[in-house]
Backbone as ProteinMPNN parsed JSONL, in Angstrom:
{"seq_chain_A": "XXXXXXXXXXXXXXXXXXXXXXXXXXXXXXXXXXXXXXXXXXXXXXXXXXXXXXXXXXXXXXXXXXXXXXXXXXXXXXXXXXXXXXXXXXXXXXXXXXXXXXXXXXXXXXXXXXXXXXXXXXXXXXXXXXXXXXXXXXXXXXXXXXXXXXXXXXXXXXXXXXXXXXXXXXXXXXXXXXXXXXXXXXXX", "coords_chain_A": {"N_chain_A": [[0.83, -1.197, 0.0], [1.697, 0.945, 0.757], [3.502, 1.691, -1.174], [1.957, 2.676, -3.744], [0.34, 5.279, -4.074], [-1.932, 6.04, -4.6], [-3.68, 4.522, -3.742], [-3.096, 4.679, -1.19], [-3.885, 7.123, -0.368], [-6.374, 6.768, -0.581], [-6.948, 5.224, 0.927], [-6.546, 6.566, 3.977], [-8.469, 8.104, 3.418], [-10.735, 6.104, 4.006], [-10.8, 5.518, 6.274], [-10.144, 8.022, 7.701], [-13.149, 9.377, 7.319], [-14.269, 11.836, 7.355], [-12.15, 13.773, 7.348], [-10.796, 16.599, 6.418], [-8.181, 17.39, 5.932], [-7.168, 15.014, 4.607], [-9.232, 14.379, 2.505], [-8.601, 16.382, 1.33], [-6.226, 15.836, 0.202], [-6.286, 13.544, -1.311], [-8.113, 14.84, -3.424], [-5.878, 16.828, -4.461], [-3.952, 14.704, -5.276], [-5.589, 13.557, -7.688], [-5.962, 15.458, -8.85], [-3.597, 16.471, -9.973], [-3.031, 14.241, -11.345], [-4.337, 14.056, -13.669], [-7.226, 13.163, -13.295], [-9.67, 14.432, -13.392], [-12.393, 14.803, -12.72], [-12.342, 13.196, -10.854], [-11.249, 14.216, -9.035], [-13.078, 16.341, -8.616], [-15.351, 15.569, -7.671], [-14.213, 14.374, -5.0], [-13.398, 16.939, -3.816], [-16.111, 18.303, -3.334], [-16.902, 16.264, -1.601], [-15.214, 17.26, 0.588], [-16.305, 19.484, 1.105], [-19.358, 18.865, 1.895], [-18.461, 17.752, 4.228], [-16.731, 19.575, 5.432], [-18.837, 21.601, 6.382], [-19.36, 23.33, 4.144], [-17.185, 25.192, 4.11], [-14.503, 26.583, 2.797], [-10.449, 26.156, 3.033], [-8.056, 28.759, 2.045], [-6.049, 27.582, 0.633], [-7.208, 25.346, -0.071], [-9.188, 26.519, -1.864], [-8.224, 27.361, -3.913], [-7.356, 25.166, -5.178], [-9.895, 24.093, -5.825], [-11.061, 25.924, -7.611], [-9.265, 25.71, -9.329], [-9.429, 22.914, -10.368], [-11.779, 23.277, -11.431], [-11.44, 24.97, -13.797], [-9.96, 22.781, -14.809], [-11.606, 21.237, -15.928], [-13.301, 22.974, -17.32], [-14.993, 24.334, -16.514], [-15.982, 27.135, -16.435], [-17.527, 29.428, -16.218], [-18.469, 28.651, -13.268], [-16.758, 28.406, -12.285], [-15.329, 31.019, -12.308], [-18.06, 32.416, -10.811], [-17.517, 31.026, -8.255], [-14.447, 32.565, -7.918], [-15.81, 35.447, -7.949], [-16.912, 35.412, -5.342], [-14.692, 34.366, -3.914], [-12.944, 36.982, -4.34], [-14.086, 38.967, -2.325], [-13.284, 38.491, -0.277], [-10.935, 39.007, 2.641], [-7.389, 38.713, 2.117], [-4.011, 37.781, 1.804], [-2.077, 39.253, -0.115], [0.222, 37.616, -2.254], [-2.07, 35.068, -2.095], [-4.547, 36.714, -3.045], [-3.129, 37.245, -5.578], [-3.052, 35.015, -6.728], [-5.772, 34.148, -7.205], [-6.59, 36.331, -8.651], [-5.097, 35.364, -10.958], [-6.152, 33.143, -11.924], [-8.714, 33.916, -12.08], [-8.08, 35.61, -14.594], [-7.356, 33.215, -16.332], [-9.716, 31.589, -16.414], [-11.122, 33.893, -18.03], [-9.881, 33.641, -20.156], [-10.175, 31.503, -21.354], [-12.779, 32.024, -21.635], [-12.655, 33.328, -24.151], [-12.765, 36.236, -23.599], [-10.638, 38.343, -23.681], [-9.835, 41.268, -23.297], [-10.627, 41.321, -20.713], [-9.862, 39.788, -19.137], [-6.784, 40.145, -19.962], [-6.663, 42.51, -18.031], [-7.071, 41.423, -15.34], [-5.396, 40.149, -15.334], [-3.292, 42.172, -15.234], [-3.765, 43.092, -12.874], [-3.18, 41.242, -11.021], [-0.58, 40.947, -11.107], [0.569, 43.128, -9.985], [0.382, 42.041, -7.262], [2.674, 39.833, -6.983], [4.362, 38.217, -9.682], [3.656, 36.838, -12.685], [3.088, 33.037, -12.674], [4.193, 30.307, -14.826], [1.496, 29.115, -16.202], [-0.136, 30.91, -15.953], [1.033, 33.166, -16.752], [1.09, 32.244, -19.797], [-1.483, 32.41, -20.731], [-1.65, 34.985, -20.068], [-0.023, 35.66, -21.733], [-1.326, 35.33, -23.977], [-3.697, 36.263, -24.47], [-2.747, 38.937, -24.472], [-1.392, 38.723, -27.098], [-4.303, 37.804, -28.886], [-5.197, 40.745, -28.627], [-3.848, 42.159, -29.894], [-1.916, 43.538, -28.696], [1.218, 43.5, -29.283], [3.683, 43.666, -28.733], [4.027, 44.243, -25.869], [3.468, 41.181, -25.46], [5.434, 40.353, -26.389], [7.495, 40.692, -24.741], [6.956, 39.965, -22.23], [6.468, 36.961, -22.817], [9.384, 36.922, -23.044], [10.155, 37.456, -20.61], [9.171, 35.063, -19.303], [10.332, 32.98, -20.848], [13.325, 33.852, -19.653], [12.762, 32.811, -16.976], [11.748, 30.368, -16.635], [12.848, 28.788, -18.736], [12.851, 27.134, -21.818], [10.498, 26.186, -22.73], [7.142, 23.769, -24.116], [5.335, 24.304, -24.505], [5.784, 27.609, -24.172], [7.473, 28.116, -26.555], [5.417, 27.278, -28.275], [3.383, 29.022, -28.213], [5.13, 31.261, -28.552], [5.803, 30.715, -31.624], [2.747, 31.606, -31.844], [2.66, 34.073, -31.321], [4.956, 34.877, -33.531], [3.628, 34.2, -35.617], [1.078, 36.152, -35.769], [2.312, 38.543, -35.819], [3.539, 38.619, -38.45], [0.981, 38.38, -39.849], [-0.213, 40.627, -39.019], [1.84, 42.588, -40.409], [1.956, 41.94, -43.03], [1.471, 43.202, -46.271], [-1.568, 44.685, -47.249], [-3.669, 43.87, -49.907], [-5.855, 45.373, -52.064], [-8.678, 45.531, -53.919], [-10.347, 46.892, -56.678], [-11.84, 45.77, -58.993], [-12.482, 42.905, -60.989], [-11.615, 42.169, -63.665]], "CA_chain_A": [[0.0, 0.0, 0.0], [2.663, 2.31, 0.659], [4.184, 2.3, -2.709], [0.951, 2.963, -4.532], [-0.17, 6.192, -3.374], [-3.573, 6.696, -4.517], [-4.301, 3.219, -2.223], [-2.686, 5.075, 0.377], [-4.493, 8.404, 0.173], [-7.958, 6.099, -0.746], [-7.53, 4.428, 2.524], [-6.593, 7.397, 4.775], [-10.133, 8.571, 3.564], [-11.686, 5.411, 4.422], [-10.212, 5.571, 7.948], [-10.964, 8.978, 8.355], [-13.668, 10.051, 5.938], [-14.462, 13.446, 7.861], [-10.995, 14.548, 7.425], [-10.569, 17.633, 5.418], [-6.688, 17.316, 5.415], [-7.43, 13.559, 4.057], [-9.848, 14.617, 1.677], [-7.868, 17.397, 0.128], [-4.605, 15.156, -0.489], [-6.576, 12.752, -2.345], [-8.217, 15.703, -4.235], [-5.091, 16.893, -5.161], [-3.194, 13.637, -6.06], [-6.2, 13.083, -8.45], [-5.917, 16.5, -9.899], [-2.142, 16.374, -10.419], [-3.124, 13.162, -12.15], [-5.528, 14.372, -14.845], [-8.306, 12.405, -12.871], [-10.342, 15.848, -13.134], [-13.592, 14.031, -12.205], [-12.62, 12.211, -9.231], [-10.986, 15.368, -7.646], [-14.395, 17.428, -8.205], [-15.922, 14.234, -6.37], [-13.389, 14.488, -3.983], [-13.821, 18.32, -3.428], [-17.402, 18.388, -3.192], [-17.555, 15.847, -0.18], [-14.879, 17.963, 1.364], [-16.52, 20.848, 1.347], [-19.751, 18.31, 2.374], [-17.259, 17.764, 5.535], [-16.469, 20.691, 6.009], [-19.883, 22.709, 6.176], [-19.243, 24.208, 3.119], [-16.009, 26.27, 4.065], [-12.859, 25.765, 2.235], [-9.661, 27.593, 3.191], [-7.597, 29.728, 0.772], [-5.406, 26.279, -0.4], [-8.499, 24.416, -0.7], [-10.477, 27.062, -2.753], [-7.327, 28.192, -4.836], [-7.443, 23.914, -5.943], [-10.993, 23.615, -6.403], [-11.096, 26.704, -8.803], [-7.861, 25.42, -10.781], [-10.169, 22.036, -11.066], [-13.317, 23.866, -12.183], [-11.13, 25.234, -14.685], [-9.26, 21.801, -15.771], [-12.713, 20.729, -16.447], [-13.468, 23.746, -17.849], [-16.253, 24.666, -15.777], [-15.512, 28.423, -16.455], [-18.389, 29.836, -15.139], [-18.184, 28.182, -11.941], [-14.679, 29.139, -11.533], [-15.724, 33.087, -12.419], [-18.59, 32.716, -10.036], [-16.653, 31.315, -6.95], [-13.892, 33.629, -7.564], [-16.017, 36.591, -7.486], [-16.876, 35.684, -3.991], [-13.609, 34.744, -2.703], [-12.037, 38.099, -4.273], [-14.763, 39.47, -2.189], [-12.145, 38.233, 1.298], [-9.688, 40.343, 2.697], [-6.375, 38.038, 2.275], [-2.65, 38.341, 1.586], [-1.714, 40.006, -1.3], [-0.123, 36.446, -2.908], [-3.053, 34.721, -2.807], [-5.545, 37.794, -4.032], [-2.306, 37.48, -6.963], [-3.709, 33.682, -7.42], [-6.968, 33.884, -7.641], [-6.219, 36.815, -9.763], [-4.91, 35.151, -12.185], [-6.915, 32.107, -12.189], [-10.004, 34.881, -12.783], [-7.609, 35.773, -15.6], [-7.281, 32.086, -17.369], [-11.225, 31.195, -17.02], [-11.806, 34.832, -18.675], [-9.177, 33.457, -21.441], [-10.845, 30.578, -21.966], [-14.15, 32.026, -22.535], [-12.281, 34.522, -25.068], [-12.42, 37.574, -22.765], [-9.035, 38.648, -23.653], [-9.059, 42.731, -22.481], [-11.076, 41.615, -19.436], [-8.507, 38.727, -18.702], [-5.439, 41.181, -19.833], [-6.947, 43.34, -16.964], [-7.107, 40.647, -14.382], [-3.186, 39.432, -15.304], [-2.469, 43.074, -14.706], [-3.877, 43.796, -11.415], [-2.411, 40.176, -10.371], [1.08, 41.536, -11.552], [0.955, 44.592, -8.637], [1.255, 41.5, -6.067], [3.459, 38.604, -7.848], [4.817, 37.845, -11.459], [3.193, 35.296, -12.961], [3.33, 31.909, -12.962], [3.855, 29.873, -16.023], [0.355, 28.865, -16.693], [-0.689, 32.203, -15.995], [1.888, 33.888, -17.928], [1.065, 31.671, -21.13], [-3.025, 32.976, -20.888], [-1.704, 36.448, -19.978], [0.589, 36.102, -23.234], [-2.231, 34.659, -25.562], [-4.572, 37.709, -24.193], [-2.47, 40.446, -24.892], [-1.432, 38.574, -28.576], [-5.043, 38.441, -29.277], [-5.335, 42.057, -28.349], [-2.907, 42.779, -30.609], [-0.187, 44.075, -27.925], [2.474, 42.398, -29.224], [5.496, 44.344, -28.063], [3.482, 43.453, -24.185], [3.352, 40.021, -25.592], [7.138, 39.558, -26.737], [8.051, 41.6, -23.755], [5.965, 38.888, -21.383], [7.294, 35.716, -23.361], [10.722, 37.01, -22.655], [10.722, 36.793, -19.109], [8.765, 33.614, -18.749], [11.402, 32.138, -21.07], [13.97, 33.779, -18.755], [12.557, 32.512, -15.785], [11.23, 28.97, -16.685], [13.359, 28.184, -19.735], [12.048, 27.372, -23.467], [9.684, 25.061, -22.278], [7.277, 23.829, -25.634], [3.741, 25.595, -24.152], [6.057, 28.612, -24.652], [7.649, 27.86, -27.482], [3.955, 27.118, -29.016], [3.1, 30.908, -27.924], [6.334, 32.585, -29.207], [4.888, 30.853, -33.008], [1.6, 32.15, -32.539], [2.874, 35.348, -31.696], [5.489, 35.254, -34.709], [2.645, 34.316, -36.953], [-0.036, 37.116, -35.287], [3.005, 39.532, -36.239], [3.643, 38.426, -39.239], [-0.147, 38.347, -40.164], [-0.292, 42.11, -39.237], [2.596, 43.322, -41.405], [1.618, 41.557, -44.443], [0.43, 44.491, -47.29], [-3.251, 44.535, -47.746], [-4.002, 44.209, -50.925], [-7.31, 46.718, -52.502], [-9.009, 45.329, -55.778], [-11.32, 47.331, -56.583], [-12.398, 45.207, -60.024], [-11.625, 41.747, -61.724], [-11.964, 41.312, -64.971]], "C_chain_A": [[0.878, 1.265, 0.0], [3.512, 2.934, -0.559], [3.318, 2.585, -4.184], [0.185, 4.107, -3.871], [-1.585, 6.65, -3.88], [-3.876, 5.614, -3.54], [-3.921, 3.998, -1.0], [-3.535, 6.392, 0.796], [-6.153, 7.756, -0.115], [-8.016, 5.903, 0.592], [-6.902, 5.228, 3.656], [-7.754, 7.946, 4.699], [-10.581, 7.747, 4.315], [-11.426, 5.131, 6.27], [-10.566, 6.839, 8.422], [-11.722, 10.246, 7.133], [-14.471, 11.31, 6.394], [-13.504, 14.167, 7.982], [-10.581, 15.122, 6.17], [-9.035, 17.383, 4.955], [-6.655, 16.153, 4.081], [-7.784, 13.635, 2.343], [-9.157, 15.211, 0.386], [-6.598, 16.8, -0.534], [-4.88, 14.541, -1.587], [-7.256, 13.513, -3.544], [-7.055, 16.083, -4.975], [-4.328, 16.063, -6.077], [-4.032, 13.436, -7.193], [-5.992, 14.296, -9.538], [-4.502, 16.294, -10.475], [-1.886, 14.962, -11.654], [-3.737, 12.853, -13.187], [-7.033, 13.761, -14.683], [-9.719, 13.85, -12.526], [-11.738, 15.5, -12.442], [-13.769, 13.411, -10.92], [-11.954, 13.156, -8.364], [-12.149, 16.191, -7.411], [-14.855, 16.606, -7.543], [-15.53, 14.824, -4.962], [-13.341, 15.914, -3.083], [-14.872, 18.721, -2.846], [-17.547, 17.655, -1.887], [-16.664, 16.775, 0.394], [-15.096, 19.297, 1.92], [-17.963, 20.156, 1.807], [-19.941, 18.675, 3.9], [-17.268, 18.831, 6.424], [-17.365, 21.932, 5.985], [-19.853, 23.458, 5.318], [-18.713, 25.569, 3.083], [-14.631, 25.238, 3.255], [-12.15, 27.177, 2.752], [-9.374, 28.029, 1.81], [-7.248, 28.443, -0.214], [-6.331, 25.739, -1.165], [-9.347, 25.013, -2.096], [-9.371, 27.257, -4.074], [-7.411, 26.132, -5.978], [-8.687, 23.725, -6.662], [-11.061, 24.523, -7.552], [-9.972, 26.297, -9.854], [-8.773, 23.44, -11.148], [-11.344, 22.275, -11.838], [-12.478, 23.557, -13.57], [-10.618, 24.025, -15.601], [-10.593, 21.175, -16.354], [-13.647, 21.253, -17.338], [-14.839, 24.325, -17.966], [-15.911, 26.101, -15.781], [-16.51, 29.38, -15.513], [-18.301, 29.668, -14.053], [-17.579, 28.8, -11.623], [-15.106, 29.98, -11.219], [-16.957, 32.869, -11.115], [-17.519, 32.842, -8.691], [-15.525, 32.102, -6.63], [-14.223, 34.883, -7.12], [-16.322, 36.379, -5.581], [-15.834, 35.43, -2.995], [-12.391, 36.221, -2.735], [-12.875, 39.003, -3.075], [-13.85, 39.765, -0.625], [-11.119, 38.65, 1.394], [-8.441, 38.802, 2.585], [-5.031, 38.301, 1.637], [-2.689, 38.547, 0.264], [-1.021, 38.893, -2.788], [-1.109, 35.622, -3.456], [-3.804, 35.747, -3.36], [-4.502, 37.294, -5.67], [-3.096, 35.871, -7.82], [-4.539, 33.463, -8.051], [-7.241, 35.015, -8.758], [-6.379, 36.322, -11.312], [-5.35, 33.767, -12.879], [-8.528, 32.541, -12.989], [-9.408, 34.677, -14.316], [-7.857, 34.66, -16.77], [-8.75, 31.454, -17.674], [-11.409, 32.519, -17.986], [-11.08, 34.225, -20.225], [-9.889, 32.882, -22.31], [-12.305, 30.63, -22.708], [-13.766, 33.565, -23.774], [-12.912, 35.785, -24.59], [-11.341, 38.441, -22.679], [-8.879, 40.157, -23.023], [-9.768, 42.199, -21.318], [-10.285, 40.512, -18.35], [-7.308, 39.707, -18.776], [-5.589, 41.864, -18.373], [-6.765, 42.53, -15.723], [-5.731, 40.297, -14.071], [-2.422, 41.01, -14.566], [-2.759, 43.517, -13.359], [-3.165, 42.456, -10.572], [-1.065, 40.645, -10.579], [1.561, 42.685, -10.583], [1.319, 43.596, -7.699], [2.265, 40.552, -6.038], [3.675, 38.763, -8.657], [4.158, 36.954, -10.978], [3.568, 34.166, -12.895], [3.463, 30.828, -14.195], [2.887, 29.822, -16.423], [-0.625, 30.282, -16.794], [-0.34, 33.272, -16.981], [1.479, 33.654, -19.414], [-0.365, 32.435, -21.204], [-2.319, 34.137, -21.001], [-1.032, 37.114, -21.468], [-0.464, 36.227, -24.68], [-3.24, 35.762, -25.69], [-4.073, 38.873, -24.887], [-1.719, 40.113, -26.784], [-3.214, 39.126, -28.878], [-5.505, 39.721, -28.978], [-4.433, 42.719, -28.973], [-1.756, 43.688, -29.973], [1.028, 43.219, -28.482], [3.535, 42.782, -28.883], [5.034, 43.617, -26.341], [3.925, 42.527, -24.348], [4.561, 39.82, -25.503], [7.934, 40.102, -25.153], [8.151, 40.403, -22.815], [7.123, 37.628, -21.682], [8.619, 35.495, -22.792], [11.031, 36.591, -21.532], [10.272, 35.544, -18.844], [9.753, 32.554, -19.221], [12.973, 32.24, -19.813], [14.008, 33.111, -17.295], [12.096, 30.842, -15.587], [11.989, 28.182, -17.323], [12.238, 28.184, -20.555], [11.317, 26.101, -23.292], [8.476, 24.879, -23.853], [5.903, 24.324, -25.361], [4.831, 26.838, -24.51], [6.484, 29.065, -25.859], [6.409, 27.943, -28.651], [3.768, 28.549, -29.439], [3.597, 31.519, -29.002], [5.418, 32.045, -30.901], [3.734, 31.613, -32.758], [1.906, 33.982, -32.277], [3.682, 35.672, -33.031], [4.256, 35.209, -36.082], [1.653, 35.362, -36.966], [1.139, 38.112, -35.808], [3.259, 39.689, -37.593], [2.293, 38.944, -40.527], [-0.294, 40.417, -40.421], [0.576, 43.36, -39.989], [2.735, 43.095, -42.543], [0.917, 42.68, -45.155], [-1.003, 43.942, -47.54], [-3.358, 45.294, -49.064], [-5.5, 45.17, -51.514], [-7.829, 46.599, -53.805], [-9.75, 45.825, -56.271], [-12.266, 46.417, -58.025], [-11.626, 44.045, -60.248], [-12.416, 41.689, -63.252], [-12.093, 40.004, -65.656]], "O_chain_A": [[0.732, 2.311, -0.633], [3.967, 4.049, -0.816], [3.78, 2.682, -5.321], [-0.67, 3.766, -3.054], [-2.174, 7.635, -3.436], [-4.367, 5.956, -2.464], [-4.494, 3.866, 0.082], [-3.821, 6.69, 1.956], [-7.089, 8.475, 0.235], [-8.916, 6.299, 1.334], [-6.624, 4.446, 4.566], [-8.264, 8.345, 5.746], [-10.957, 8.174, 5.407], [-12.072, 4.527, 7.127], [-11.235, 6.923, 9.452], [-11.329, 11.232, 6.511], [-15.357, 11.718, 5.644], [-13.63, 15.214, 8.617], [-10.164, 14.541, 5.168], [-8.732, 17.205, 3.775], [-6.252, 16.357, 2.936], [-7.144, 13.251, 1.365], [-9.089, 14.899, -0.803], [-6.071, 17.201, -1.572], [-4.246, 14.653, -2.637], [-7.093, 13.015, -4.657], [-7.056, 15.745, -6.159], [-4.036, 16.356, -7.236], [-3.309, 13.032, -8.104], [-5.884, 14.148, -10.755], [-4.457, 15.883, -11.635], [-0.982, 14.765, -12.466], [-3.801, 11.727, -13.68], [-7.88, 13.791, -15.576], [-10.436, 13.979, -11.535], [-12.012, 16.185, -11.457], [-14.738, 13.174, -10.198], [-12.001, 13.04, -7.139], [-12.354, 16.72, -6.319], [-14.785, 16.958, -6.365], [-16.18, 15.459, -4.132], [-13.261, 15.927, -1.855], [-14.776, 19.465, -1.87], [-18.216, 18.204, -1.012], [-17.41, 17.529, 1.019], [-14.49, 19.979, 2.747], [-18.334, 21.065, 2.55], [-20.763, 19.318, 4.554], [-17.615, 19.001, 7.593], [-16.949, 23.05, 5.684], [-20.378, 24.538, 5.585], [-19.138, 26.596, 2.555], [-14.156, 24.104, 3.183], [-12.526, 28.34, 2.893], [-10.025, 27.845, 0.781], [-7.754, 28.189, -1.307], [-6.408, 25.618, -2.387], [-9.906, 24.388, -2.997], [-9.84, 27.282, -5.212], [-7.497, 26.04, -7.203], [-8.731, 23.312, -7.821], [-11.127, 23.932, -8.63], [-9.95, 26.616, -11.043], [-8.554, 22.905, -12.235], [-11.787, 21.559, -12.737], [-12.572, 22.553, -14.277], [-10.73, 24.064, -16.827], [-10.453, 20.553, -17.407], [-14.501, 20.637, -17.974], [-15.543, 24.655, -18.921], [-15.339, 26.312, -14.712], [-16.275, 29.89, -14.417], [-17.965, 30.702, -13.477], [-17.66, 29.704, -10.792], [-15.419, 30.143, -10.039], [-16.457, 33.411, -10.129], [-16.954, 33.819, -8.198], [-15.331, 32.44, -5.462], [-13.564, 35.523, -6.301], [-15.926, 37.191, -4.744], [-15.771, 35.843, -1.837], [-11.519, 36.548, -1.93], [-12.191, 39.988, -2.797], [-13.756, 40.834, -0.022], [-10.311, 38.75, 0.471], [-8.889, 37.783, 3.11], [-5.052, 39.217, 0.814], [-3.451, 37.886, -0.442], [-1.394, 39.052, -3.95], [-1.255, 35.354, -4.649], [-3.684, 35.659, -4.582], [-5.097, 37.041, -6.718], [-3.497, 35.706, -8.972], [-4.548, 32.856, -9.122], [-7.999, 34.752, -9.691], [-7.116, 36.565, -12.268], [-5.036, 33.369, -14.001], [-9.197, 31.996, -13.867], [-9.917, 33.91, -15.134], [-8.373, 34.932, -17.855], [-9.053, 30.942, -18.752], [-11.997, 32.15, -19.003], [-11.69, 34.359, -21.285], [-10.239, 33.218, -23.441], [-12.839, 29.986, -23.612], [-14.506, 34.506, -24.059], [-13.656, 36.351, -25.391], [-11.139, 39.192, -21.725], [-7.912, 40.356, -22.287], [-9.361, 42.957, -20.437], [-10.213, 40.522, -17.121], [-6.825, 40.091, -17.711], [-4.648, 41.755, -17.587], [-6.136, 43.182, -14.889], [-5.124, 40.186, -13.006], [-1.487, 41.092, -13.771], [-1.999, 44.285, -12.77], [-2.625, 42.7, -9.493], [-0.489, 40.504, -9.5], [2.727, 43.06, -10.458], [2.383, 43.804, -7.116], [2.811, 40.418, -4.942], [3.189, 39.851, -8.964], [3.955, 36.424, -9.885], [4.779, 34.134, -13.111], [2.315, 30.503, -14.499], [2.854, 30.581, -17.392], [-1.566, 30.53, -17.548], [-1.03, 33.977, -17.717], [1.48, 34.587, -20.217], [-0.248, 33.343, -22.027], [-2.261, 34.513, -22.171], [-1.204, 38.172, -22.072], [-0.438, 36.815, -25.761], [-3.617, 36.172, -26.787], [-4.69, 39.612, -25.653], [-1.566, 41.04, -27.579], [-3.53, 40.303, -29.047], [-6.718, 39.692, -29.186], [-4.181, 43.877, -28.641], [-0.923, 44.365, -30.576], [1.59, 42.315, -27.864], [4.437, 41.956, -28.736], [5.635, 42.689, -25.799], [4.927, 42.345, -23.657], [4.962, 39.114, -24.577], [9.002, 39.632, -24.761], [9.237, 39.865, -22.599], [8.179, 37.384, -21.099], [9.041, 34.471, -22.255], [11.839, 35.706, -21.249], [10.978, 34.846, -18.116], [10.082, 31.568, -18.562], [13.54, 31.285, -19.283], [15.02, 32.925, -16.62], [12.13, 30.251, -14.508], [12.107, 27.017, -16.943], [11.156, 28.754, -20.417], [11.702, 25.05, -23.803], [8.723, 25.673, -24.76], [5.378, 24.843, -26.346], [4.533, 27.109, -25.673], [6.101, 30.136, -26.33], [6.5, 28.573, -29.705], [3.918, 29.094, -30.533], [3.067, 32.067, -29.968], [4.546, 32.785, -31.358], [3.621, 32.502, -33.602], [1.429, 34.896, -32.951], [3.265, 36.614, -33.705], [4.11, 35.912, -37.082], [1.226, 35.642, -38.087], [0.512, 38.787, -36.625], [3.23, 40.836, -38.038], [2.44, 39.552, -41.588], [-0.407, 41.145, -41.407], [0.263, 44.541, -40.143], [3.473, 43.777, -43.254], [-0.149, 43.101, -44.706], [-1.322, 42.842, -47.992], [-3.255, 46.482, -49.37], [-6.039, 45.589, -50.49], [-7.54, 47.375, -54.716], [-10.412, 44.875, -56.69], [-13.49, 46.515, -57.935], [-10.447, 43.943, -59.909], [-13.493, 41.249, -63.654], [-12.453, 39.956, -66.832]]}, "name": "protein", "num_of_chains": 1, "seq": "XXXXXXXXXXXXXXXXXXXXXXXXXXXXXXXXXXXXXXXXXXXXXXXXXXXXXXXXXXXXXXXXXXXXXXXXXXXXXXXXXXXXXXXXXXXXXXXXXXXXXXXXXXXXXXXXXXXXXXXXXXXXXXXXXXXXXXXXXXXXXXXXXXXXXXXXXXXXXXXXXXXXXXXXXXXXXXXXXXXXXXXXXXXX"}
């Protein structure tokens, strides 16, 4: 059991299946595991459990599972009410920029750009954040922002191939916009 760790975090539930700590490990291990389904499971009784409080950790996971599931709405709801809580200036940067990547996803790009930038007063981004905040301000046609952005995430992460991906669609979004527009006014 010990060298199979979902058995091990299954059966710390089943031993103590009112334990939030419990709960949330096996939530996570499932998320970290692309098991997106059996951590919202897993979430849902813990918040069950736990009278329907989560802390900051807890809420900052369940909203990054909404999103892997791509429950966007959701996400955007429960964020608006936990931006609503006074808390450290890191997390506010989190949930920030988690606002940010559901707004991406539902092609919101200036109202996501906006979200990356008020997360950017308490933290830099995080890769996954960075890559939305890049793809936002491409489609928004910033692209100096964009290459600007790219830069440091490459500096700071390396040329990882999600960035790599990016940097093309920005070379091709640049490319796209300095191509001559042609004007026909007739064909014969």
């Amino acid at each position: 059991m010990w060298v199979e760790q979902e058995t091990l975090l299954k059966q710390d539930v089943v031993h103590n299946p009112e334990n939030v700590r419990a709960l949330y490990n096996l939530a996570l291990w499932y998320q970290r595991n692309e098991r997106y389904d059996d951590s919202i499971d897993t979430m849902k009784t813990l918040l069950s459990v736990n009278n329907g409080q989560l802390s900051l950790l807890h809420a900052m996971t369940y909203v990054a599972i909404l999103i892997d599931l791509q429950l966007h709405r959701q996400a955007l709801n429960l964020l608006d009410k936990l931006l609503r809580v006074d808390m450290r200036p890191r997390s506010r940067a989190t949930f920030l920029r988690q606002y940010g990547t559901a707004l991406t996803a539902k092609a919101r790009d200036e109202a996501a750009a906006a979200k990356f930038e008020e997360a950017m007063r308490f933290s830099p981004p995080d890769y996954d954040s960075g890559l939305a905040y890049g793809y936002s301000l491409i489609q928004l046609g910033r692209l100096l922002e964009a290459e600007t952005l790219l830069s440091q995430l490459n500096s700071r992460f390396g040329n990882r191939t999600r960035l790599k991906m990016l940097e093309d669609v920005l070379r091709a979004k640049s490319l796209q916009l300095s191509e001559p527009k042609l004007q026909i006014d007739e064909v014969d």
